[in-house]
PDB file of C-alpha atoms and ligand atoms in Angstrom:
ATOM      1  CA  MET M 264      77.935  61.571  60.073  1.00  0.00           C
ATOM      2  CA  ALA M 265      80.903  63.483  58.145  1.00  0.00           C
ATOM      3  CA  ARG M 266      83.324  65.272  59.055  1.00  0.00           C
ATOM      4  CA  VAL M 267      84.958  67.608  56.019  1.00  0.00           C
ATOM      5  CA  PHE M 268      86.434  70.771  55.171  1.00  0.00           C
ATOM      6  CA  ALA M 269      83.837  71.331  52.303  1.00  0.00           C
ATOM      7  CA  HIS M 270      80.971  71.275  52.589  1.00  0.00           C
ATOM      8  CA  SER M 271      80.070  70.030  49.320  1.00  0.00           C
ATOM      9  CA  ASP M 272      81.094  66.992  50.311  1.00  0.00           C
ATOM     10  CA  VAL M 273      78.533  66.572  52.773  1.00  0.00           C
ATOM     11  CA  VAL M 274      76.136  67.471  50.273  1.00  0.00           C
ATOM     12  CA  THR M 275      77.186  65.198  47.964  1.00  0.00           C
ATOM     13  CA  LEU M 276      77.444  62.082  50.629  1.00  0.00           C
ATOM     14  CA  ALA M 277      73.751  63.016  50.822  1.00  0.00           C
ATOM     15  CA  GLU M 278      72.744  63.142  47.309  1.00  0.00           C
ATOM     16  CA  TYR M 279      73.943  59.571  47.244  1.00  0.00           C
ATOM     17  CA  SER M 280      73.007  58.396  50.401  1.00  0.00           C
ATOM     18  CA  ARG M 281      70.304  55.856  50.963  1.00  0.00           C
ATOM     19  CA  VAL M 282      70.192  56.727  54.527  1.00  0.00           C
ATOM     20  CA  PRO M 283      70.242  60.292  56.355  1.00  0.00           C
ATOM     21  CA  VAL M 284      73.747  61.971  56.357  1.00  0.00           C
ATOM     22  CA  ILE M 285      74.582  63.760  59.493  1.00  0.00           C
ATOM     23  CA  ASN M 286      77.027  67.072  59.016  1.00  0.00           C
ATOM     24  CA  GLY M 287      79.663  66.443  61.065  1.00  0.00           C
ATOM     25  CA  LEU M 288      81.496  69.607  60.661  1.00  0.00           C
ATOM     26  CA  SER M 289      82.080  71.807  57.538  1.00  0.00           C
ATOM     27  CA  ASP M 290      83.511  74.736  56.094  1.00  0.00           C
ATOM     28  CA  TYR M 291      80.267  76.432  56.249  1.00  0.00           C
ATOM     29  CA  SER M 292      78.611  75.096  59.381  1.00  0.00           C
ATOM     30  CA  HIS M 293      78.945  72.633  62.398  1.00  0.00           C
ATOM     31  CA  PRO M 294      75.159  72.286  63.195  1.00  0.00           C
ATOM     32  CA  CYS M 295      75.695  68.849  66.083  1.00  0.00           C
ATOM     33  CA  GLN M 296      77.517  71.635  67.981  1.00  0.00           C
ATOM     34  CA  GLY M 297      74.904  74.215  67.304  1.00  0.00           C
ATOM     35  CA  LEU M 298      72.629  72.091  68.883  1.00  0.00           C
ATOM     36  CA  ALA M 299      74.447  71.226  71.817  1.00  0.00           C
ATOM     37  CA  ASP M 300      74.982  74.974  72.528  1.00  0.00           C
ATOM     38  CA  PHE M 301      71.152  75.296  72.608  1.00  0.00           C
ATOM     39  CA  LEU M 302      70.807  72.636  75.140  1.00  0.00           C
ATOM     40  CA  THR M 303      73.214  74.224  77.185  1.00  0.00           C
ATOM     41  CA  ILE M 304      72.265  77.499  76.998  1.00  0.00           C
ATOM     42  CA  ILE M 305      68.610  75.898  77.663  1.00  0.00           C
ATOM     43  CA  GLU M 306      70.205  73.870  80.472  1.00  0.00           C
ATOM     44  CA  LYS M 307      71.044  77.772  81.774  1.00  0.00           C
ATOM     45  CA  LYS M 308      68.838  80.018  80.419  1.00  0.00           C
ATOM     46  CA  GLY M 309      66.168  78.576  80.811  1.00  0.00           C
ATOM     47  CA  ARG M 310      63.391  78.183  77.892  1.00  0.00           C
ATOM     48  CA  ASP M 311      62.639  81.233  76.563  1.00  0.00           C
ATOM     49  CA  LEU M 312      65.368  82.678  74.984  1.00  0.00           C
ATOM     50  CA  LYS M 313      63.488  85.489  73.204  1.00  0.00           C
ATOM     51  CA  GLY M 314      65.303  88.641  74.726  1.00  0.00           C
ATOM     52  CA  LYS M 315      68.561  87.335  75.563  1.00  0.00           C
ATOM     53  CA  LYS M 316      71.573  87.597  73.868  1.00  0.00           C
ATOM     54  CA  LEU M 317      74.150  85.370  72.864  1.00  0.00           C
ATOM     55  CA  ALA M 318      77.592  88.042  71.758  1.00  0.00           C
ATOM     56  CA  PHE M 319      80.044  85.435  69.380  1.00  0.00           C
ATOM     57  CA  VAL M 320      83.623  87.405  69.518  1.00  0.00           C
ATOM     58  CA  GLY M 321      85.929  86.057  67.170  1.00  0.00           C
ATOM     59  CA  ASP M 322      86.371  84.688  63.865  1.00  0.00           C
ATOM     60  CA  GLY M 323      82.906  84.704  61.228  1.00  0.00           C
ATOM     61  CA  ASN M 324      83.687  80.760  61.045  1.00  0.00           C
ATOM     62  CA  ASN M 325      80.816  77.585  60.664  1.00  0.00           C
ATOM     63  CA  VAL M 326      80.470  78.025  64.847  1.00  0.00           C
ATOM     64  CA  ALA M 327      79.205  81.140  64.233  1.00  0.00           C
ATOM     65  CA  THR M 328      76.962  80.388  61.584  1.00  0.00           C
ATOM     66  CA  SER M 329      75.060  77.499  63.131  1.00  0.00           C
ATOM     67  CA  LEU M 330      74.824  79.989  66.104  1.00  0.00           C
ATOM     68  CA  LEU M 331      73.761  82.715  64.533  1.00  0.00           C
ATOM     69  CA  PHE M 332      70.890  80.412  62.838  1.00  0.00           C
ATOM     70  CA  GLY M 333      69.858  78.854  65.939  1.00  0.00           C
ATOM     71  CA  ALA M 334      69.170  82.246  67.433  1.00  0.00           C
ATOM     72  CA  THR M 335      67.208  83.556  64.763  1.00  0.00           C
ATOM     73  CA  LYS M 336      65.147  80.095  64.941  1.00  0.00           C
ATOM     74  CA  LEU M 337      64.588  80.399  69.034  1.00  0.00           C
ATOM     75  CA  GLY M 338      64.273  84.364  69.377  1.00  0.00           C
ATOM     76  CA  MET M 339      66.971  85.154  70.639  1.00  0.00           C
ATOM     77  CA  ASP M 340      68.928  88.035  70.225  1.00  0.00           C
ATOM     78  CA  PHE M 341      72.405  87.394  68.273  1.00  0.00           C
ATOM     79  CA  ALA M 342      75.751  89.899  68.148  1.00  0.00           C
ATOM     80  CA  ILE M 343      78.845  89.200  66.285  1.00  0.00           C
ATOM     81  CA  ALA M 344      82.262  90.926  66.663  1.00  0.00           C
ATOM     82  CA  THR M 345      84.430  90.219  64.205  1.00  0.00           C
ATOM     83  CA  PRO M 346      87.975  91.556  62.687  1.00  0.00           C
ATOM     84  CA  PRO M 347      87.738  94.129  59.604  1.00  0.00           C
ATOM     85  CA  GLY M 348      87.317  90.987  56.327  1.00  0.00           C
ATOM     86  CA  TYR M 349      86.272  88.170  59.056  1.00  0.00           C
ATOM     87  CA  GLU M 350      83.024  89.135  59.201  1.00  0.00           C
ATOM     88  CA  LEU M 351      79.648  85.782  57.889  1.00  0.00           C
ATOM     89  CA  PRO M 352      79.573  85.797  55.025  1.00  0.00           C
ATOM     90  CA  ALA M 353      76.781  87.494  53.134  1.00  0.00           C
ATOM     91  CA  PRO M 354      74.216  84.826  51.774  1.00  0.00           C
ATOM     92  CA  VAL M 355      74.275  83.291  55.595  1.00  0.00           C
ATOM     93  CA  TRP M 356      74.020  86.679  57.468  1.00  0.00           C
ATOM     94  CA  GLU M 357      71.171  87.331  54.846  1.00  0.00           C
ATOM     95  CA  LEU M 358      69.308  83.805  55.915  1.00  0.00           C
ATOM     96  CA  GLY M 359      70.156  84.802  59.625  1.00  0.00           C
ATOM     97  CA  GLN M 360      67.895  88.402  58.669  1.00  0.00           C
ATOM     98  CA  LYS M 361      65.357  86.384  57.512  1.00  0.00           C
ATOM     99  CA  PHE M 362      65.389  84.018  60.328  1.00  0.00           C
ATOM    100  CA  ALA M 363      65.231  86.852  62.715  1.00  0.00           C
ATOM    101  CA  ALA M 364      62.293  88.557  60.533  1.00  0.00           C
ATOM    102  CA  GLU M 365      60.215  85.976  61.605  1.00  0.00           C
ATOM    103  CA  SER M 366      61.470  84.928  64.992  1.00  0.00           C
ATOM    104  CA  GLY M 367      61.929  88.453  66.296  1.00  0.00           C
ATOM    105  CA  SER M 368      65.414  88.252  66.880  1.00  0.00           C
ATOM    106  CA  CYS M 369      67.383  91.457  66.989  1.00  0.00           C
ATOM    107  CA  LEU M 370      71.236  91.019  65.081  1.00  0.00           C
ATOM    108  CA  LEU M 371      73.899  93.100  65.166  1.00  0.00           C
ATOM    109  CA  ALA M 372      77.474  92.268  63.930  1.00  0.00           C
ATOM    110  CA  THR M 373      79.996  94.592  64.246  1.00  0.00           C
ATOM    111  CA  HIS M 374      84.083  95.092  64.667  1.00  0.00           C
ATOM    112  CA  ASP M 375      83.975  96.527  68.192  1.00  0.00           C
ATOM    113  CA  PRO M 376      84.019  93.147  70.948  1.00  0.00           C
ATOM    114  CA  VAL M 377      83.155  95.797  73.250  1.00  0.00           C
ATOM    115  CA  GLU M 378      79.620  96.732  71.538  1.00  0.00           C
ATOM    116  CA  ALA M 379      78.754  93.062  71.033  1.00  0.00           C
ATOM    117  CA  VAL M 380      78.963  92.116  74.894  1.00  0.00           C
ATOM    118  CA  ARG M 381      76.739  94.835  75.787  1.00  0.00           C
ATOM    119  CA  ASP M 382      74.203  92.873  78.178  1.00  0.00           C
ATOM    120  CA  ALA M 383      74.638  89.303  76.795  1.00  0.00           C
ATOM    121  CA  ASP M 384      73.866  86.738  78.457  1.00  0.00           C
ATOM    122  CA  VAL M 385      76.313  84.620  76.838  1.00  0.00           C
ATOM    123  CA  ILE M 386      79.689  85.052  75.257  1.00  0.00           C
ATOM    124  CA  TYR M 387      80.819  82.198  72.982  1.00  0.00           C
ATOM    125  CA  THR M 388      84.794  82.130  71.588  1.00  0.00           C
ATOM    126  CA  ASP M 389      86.276  79.788  68.927  1.00  0.00           C
ATOM    127  CA  VAL M 390      89.721  79.673  67.688  1.00  0.00           C
ATOM    128  CA  TRP M 391      90.804  82.381  65.153  1.00  0.00           C
ATOM    129  CA  ALA M 392      92.219  79.822  62.371  1.00  0.00           C
ATOM    130  CA  SER M 393      89.954  77.038  62.020  1.00  0.00           C
ATOM    131  CA  MET M 394      91.150  72.836  60.662  1.00  0.00           C
ATOM    132  CA  GLY M 395      92.002  73.310  56.849  1.00  0.00           C
ATOM    133  CA  GLN M 396      93.427  77.053  57.741  1.00  0.00           C
ATOM    134  CA  GLU M 397      96.601  76.195  59.683  1.00  0.00           C
ATOM    135  CA  ALA M 398      98.790  77.915  56.420  1.00  0.00           C
ATOM    136  CA  GLU M 399      96.844  81.478  57.796  1.00  0.00           C
ATOM    137  CA  ALA M 400      97.124  80.636  61.532  1.00  0.00           C
ATOM    138  CA  GLU M 401     100.135  82.959  62.033  1.00  0.00           C
ATOM    139  CA  MET M 402      98.713  85.631  60.506  1.00  0.00           C
ATOM    140  CA  ARG M 403      95.425  85.225  61.932  1.00  0.00           C
ATOM    141  CA  ALA M 404      97.198  85.441  65.257  1.00  0.00           C
ATOM    142  CA  LYS M 405      98.576  89.157  64.393  1.00  0.00           C
ATOM    143  CA  VAL M 406      94.838  90.137  63.815  1.00  0.00           C
ATOM    144  CA  PHE M 407      92.565  88.346  66.069  1.00  0.00           C
ATOM    145  CA  PRO M 408      94.376  89.241  69.605  1.00  0.00           C
ATOM    146  CA  PRO M 409      91.626  92.649  70.564  1.00  0.00           C
ATOM    147  CA  TYR M 410      88.599  90.228  70.504  1.00  0.00           C
ATOM    148  CA  GLN M 411      90.255  87.724  72.827  1.00  0.00           C
ATOM    149  CA  VAL M 412      87.869  86.765  75.286  1.00  0.00           C
ATOM    150  CA  ASN M 413      89.401  88.122  78.386  1.00  0.00           C
ATOM    151  CA  ALA M 414      87.982  88.703  82.321  1.00  0.00           C
ATOM    152  CA  ALA M 415      87.941  92.787  81.383  1.00  0.00           C
ATOM    153  CA  LEU M 416      85.878  91.597  78.301  1.00  0.00           C
ATOM    154  CA  VAL M 417      83.090  89.407  80.375  1.00  0.00           C
ATOM    155  CA  ALA M 418      83.086  92.296  82.853  1.00  0.00           C
ATOM    156  CA  LYS M 419      80.741  94.351  80.175  1.00  0.00           C
ATOM    157  CA  ALA M 420      77.801  91.537  79.988  1.00  0.00           C
ATOM    158  CA  ARG M 421      75.506  90.559  82.162  1.00  0.00           C
ATOM    159  CA  PRO M 422      76.373  90.016  85.635  1.00  0.00           C
ATOM    160  CA  ASP M 423      75.273  86.882  85.185  1.00  0.00           C
ATOM    161  CA  VAL M 424      77.054  85.830  81.743  1.00  0.00           C
ATOM    162  CA  ILE M 425      77.610  82.397  80.607  1.00  0.00           C
ATOM    163  CA  VAL M 426      81.002  82.054  78.967  1.00  0.00           C
ATOM    164  CA  MET M 427      80.966  79.005  75.979  1.00  0.00           C
ATOM    165  CA  HIS M 428      83.920  78.176  73.378  1.00  0.00           C
ATOM    166  CA  CYS M 429      83.016  74.433  71.490  1.00  0.00           C
ATOM    167  CA  LEU M 430      86.504  73.274  72.093  1.00  0.00           C
ATOM    168  CA  PRO M 431      89.674  73.012  71.420  1.00  0.00           C
ATOM    169  CA  ALA M 432      90.434  75.587  72.911  1.00  0.00           C
ATOM    170  CA  HIS M 433      93.755  77.848  72.774  1.00  0.00           C
ATOM    171  CA  ARG M 434      94.374  79.204  76.010  1.00  0.00           C
ATOM    172  CA  GLY M 435      95.641  82.673  75.676  1.00  0.00           C
ATOM    173  CA  GLN M 436      94.596  82.984  72.279  1.00  0.00           C
ATOM    174  CA  GLU M 437      90.756  83.344  72.014  1.00  0.00           C
ATOM    175  CA  ILE M 438      90.059  82.734  75.617  1.00  0.00           C
ATOM    176  CA  THR M 439      92.809  83.311  78.993  1.00  0.00           C
ATOM    177  CA  ASP M 440      92.633  80.685  81.458  1.00  0.00           C
ATOM    178  CA  ASP M 441      90.832  82.548  84.124  1.00  0.00           C
ATOM    179  CA  VAL M 442      87.817  83.164  81.951  1.00  0.00           C
ATOM    180  CA  ALA M 443      88.158  79.685  80.822  1.00  0.00           C
ATOM    181  CA  ASP M 444      88.398  78.335  83.771  1.00  0.00           C
ATOM    182  CA  GLY M 445      86.264  80.795  86.347  1.00  0.00           C
ATOM    183  CA  PRO M 446      82.631  81.152  87.726  1.00  0.00           C
ATOM    184  CA  HIS M 447      81.336  82.363  84.540  1.00  0.00           C
ATOM    185  CA  SER M 448      82.642  79.248  81.807  1.00  0.00           C
ATOM    186  CA  VAL M 449      80.193  76.595  81.128  1.00  0.00           C
ATOM    187  CA  LEU M 450      82.760  75.095  79.187  1.00  0.00           C
ATOM    188  CA  TRP M 451      82.192  71.288  80.763  1.00  0.00           C
ATOM    189  CA  ASP M 452      78.772  71.246  80.851  1.00  0.00           C
ATOM    190  CA  GLN M 453      78.624  72.200  77.162  1.00  0.00           C
ATOM    191  CA  ALA M 454      81.721  69.589  75.983  1.00  0.00           C
ATOM    192  CA  GLU M 455      79.399  67.037  77.624  1.00  0.00           C
ATOM    193  CA  ASN M 456      76.320  68.347  76.037  1.00  0.00           C
ATOM    194  CA  ARG M 457      77.711  67.107  72.799  1.00  0.00           C
ATOM    195  CA  MET M 458      76.711  63.342  73.237  1.00  0.00           C
ATOM    196  CA  HIS M 459      73.797  63.837  74.476  1.00  0.00           C
ATOM    197  CA  ALA M 460      72.674  66.574  71.783  1.00  0.00           C
ATOM    198  CA  GLN M 461      74.210  63.689  68.965  1.00  0.00           C
ATOM    199  CA  LYS M 462      72.138  60.895  71.295  1.00  0.00           C
ATOM    200  CA  ALA M 463      69.199  63.089  70.032  1.00  0.00           C
ATOM    201  CA  ILE M 464      69.738  63.124  66.321  1.00  0.00           C
ATOM    202  CA  LEU M 465      70.438  59.153  66.238  1.00  0.00           C
ATOM    203  CA  ALA M 466      67.026  58.414  67.649  1.00  0.00           C
ATOM    204  CA  GLU M 467      65.510  61.633  65.980  1.00  0.00           C
ATOM    205  CA  LEU M 468      67.238  60.218  62.655  1.00  0.00           C
ATOM    206  CA  MET M 469      66.028  56.495  63.435  1.00  0.00           C
ATOM    207  CA  VAL M 470      62.462  57.091  64.542  1.00  0.00           C
ATOM    208  CA  GLY M 471      61.938  59.130  61.671  1.00  0.00           C
ATOM    209  CA  GLY M 472      62.956  56.592  59.404  1.00  0.00           C
TER     210      GLY M 472
HETATM  211  N1  NVA C1509      86.193  76.491  63.883  1.00  0.00           N
HETATM  212  C1  NVA C1509      86.249  75.244  64.428  1.00  0.00           C
HETATM  213  C2  NVA C1509      85.772  74.500  65.233  1.00  0.00           C
HETATM  214  C3  NVA C1509      85.801  73.193  66.191  1.00  0.00           C
HETATM  215  C4  NVA C1509      84.901  72.302  66.932  1.00  0.00           C
HETATM  216  C5  NVA C1509      87.114  74.334  63.491  1.00  0.00           C
HETATM  217  O1  NVA C1509      86.990  74.157  62.234  1.00  0.00           O
HETATM  218  O2  NVA C1509      88.084  73.781  63.442  1.00  0.00           O
END
């Protein structure tokens, strides 16, 4: 398993490796996180995710990419609200559209967090500045406050909405304490599921090999 910054590094490793290489996070995607997240969503919302809606609020980053891919593979609706200039990359969105056409997911990309979370079964957020973007953190902290997941935003979603975050969180920035520790939060079950999902990846690769 390789956790890298540049996605091309993990691709190069896979090209020259005689054993499977797992992407443990790159600047493009975070599939290990995505698998743990859908395990958590299935535990909380059931196996049939068709017609259920995941709303991502924040940066169109690696985690958002893996959630888009997972949701559209599973037929789950996906909405994302980002500040202008922080949308998912166009090729990522186009791939999501292709998967959505195959599975029947509805997609929405907006700059309005309230529109994104309307009728959402899952609200998901992540840090405003990812690893490797530390130099941009100050500037991003000025742009992202309207995208904070707080009680007022959570109240716009379904009453039984669950709130997710891949952690570590910057409390008071992308998520407030009352939401992270509140009744909608599934953060700790989600964190535990990283371990179970990663065990499943290893088991699958060993059986497959
Ligand atoms: N988007 C974050 C995820 C951390 C698990 C990062 O890349 O730093």
